[in-house]
Coordinates of C-alpha atoms in Angstrom, one line a residue:
M1 CA -13.7 -14.3 9.3
I2 CA -11.2 -11.9 7.7
K3 CA -7.7 -13.3 7.2
R4 CA -4.6 -11.2 7.2
N5 CA -3.5 -12.2 3.7
I6 CA -6.6 -11.3 1.8
S7 CA -6.4 -8.6 -0.9
L8 CA -8.6 -5.5 -0.3
R9 CA -9.2 -5.2 -4.0
Y10 CA -9.5 -8.7 -5.3
D11 CA -10.9 -10.6 -2.3
L12 CA -13.0 -7.8 -0.7
G13 CA -13.8 -5.8 -3.9
A14 CA -12.4 -2.5 -2.6
E15 CA -12.4 0.4 -5.0
S16 CA -10.9 3.9 -4.8
I17 CA -13.7 5.3 -2.6
D18 CA -13.3 2.4 -0.2
Y19 CA -9.6 3.2 0.3
L20 CA -10.6 6.7 1.3
D21 CA -13.1 5.3 3.7
I22 CA -10.5 2.9 5.2
V23 CA -8.2 5.8 5.8
F24 CA -10.9 7.8 7.5
R25 CA -12.0 4.9 9.7
L26 CA -8.4 4.1 10.7
E27 CA -7.7 7.8 11.6
R28 CA -10.8 7.9 13.7
E29 CA -10.4 4.5 15.4
F30 CA -6.7 4.9 16.2
G31 CA -6.5 8.7 16.7
I32 CA -3.8 9.1 14.0
K33 CA -3.3 11.1 10.9
I34 CA -2.6 9.3 7.6
P35 CA -1.1 11.7 5.0
R36 CA -2.5 11.3 1.5
N37 CA -0.7 8.6 -0.5
E38 CA 1.2 7.3 2.5
L39 CA -0.8 4.1 3.1
F40 CA -1.9 3.7 -0.5
P41 CA 0.8 5.4 -2.6
E42 CA -0.4 4.3 -6.1
A43 CA 0.6 7.8 -7.5
V44 CA 4.2 6.8 -7.2
L45 CA 3.7 4.5 -10.2
Q46 CA 2.4 7.2 -12.5
G47 CA 4.3 9.4 -14.9
D48 CA 7.9 8.6 -14.3
P49 CA 9.6 6.4 -16.9
D50 CA 12.4 5.6 -14.4
I51 CA 9.8 4.0 -12.1
V52 CA 7.6 2.2 -14.6
Q53 CA 8.5 0.9 -18.1
N54 CA 6.4 -1.3 -20.4
G55 CA 3.8 -1.9 -17.6
K56 CA 6.4 -3.1 -15.1
V57 CA 8.0 -1.4 -12.1
T58 CA 11.7 -1.0 -12.6
P59 CA 14.3 -1.8 -10.0
K60 CA 14.5 1.9 -9.2
G61 CA 10.7 1.8 -8.8
I62 CA 11.0 -1.1 -6.4
E63 CA 13.5 0.8 -4.3
E64 CA 11.2 3.9 -4.4
L65 CA 8.3 1.7 -3.1
K66 CA 10.5 0.2 -0.4
E67 CA 11.3 3.8 0.7
K68 CA 7.7 4.9 0.6
M69 CA 6.2 1.7 2.0
P70 CA 8.5 0.3 4.6
F71 CA 5.5 -1.5 6.1
A72 CA 5.0 -3.5 2.8
D73 CA 6.5 -6.9 2.0
L74 CA 7.6 -6.4 -1.6
T75 CA 9.3 -9.8 -1.9
E76 CA 6.7 -11.5 -4.1
F77 CA 5.8 -8.3 -6.0
A78 CA 9.4 -7.7 -7.0
K79 CA 9.5 -11.2 -8.6
N80 CA 6.8 -10.1 -11.1
P81 CA 6.5 -6.3 -10.8
E82 CA 3.7 -5.7 -13.2
V83 CA 1.8 -2.5 -12.4
N84 CA -1.4 -4.6 -12.6
N85 CA -0.2 -6.6 -9.6
F86 CA 0.4 -3.6 -7.4
S87 CA -3.0 -3.8 -5.8
D88 CA -2.2 -7.3 -4.6
L89 CA 0.1 -5.6 -2.0
F90 CA -2.9 -4.0 -0.2
T91 CA -3.9 -6.7 2.3
V92 CA -5.3 -6.7 5.8
A93 CA -1.8 -7.6 7.0
L94 CA -0.3 -4.5 5.2
I95 CA -2.8 -2.3 7.0
A96 CA -2.1 -3.9 10.3
R97 CA 1.7 -3.5 9.9
Y98 CA 1.2 0.2 8.9
I99 CA -1.0 0.9 12.0
E100 CA 1.4 -1.0 14.3
G101 CA 4.3 1.1 12.9
K102 CA 2.3 4.4 13.3
L103 CA 1.3 3.6 16.9
A104 CA 4.8 2.4 17.9
A105 CA 6.3 5.6 16.5
G106 CA 3.7 7.7 18.4
K107 CA 2.7 9.6 15.2
N108 CA -0.6 11.3 15.7

């Protein structure tokens, strides 16, 4: 049984190609379009020193993530915002909240 709080990467072993497959399957199953980097916006953490410094997401970066990922619960991540912990956010529950939001908004 898959639980809502399990990590796609650490508990299920998901890799980059798996994230693409997840997006494809969600689009097909729910009849929605998921723009690139909307569900899994890891690119936001790359290249901007105002967002990431010394391997940690800055307060400005946390705000940026909140804006780009309103479906994510960043509470625990914000306590220890190491970039290496970012993948912990991607859980079954996060995907469920994302899909629920998309369907509620009627975005196809």
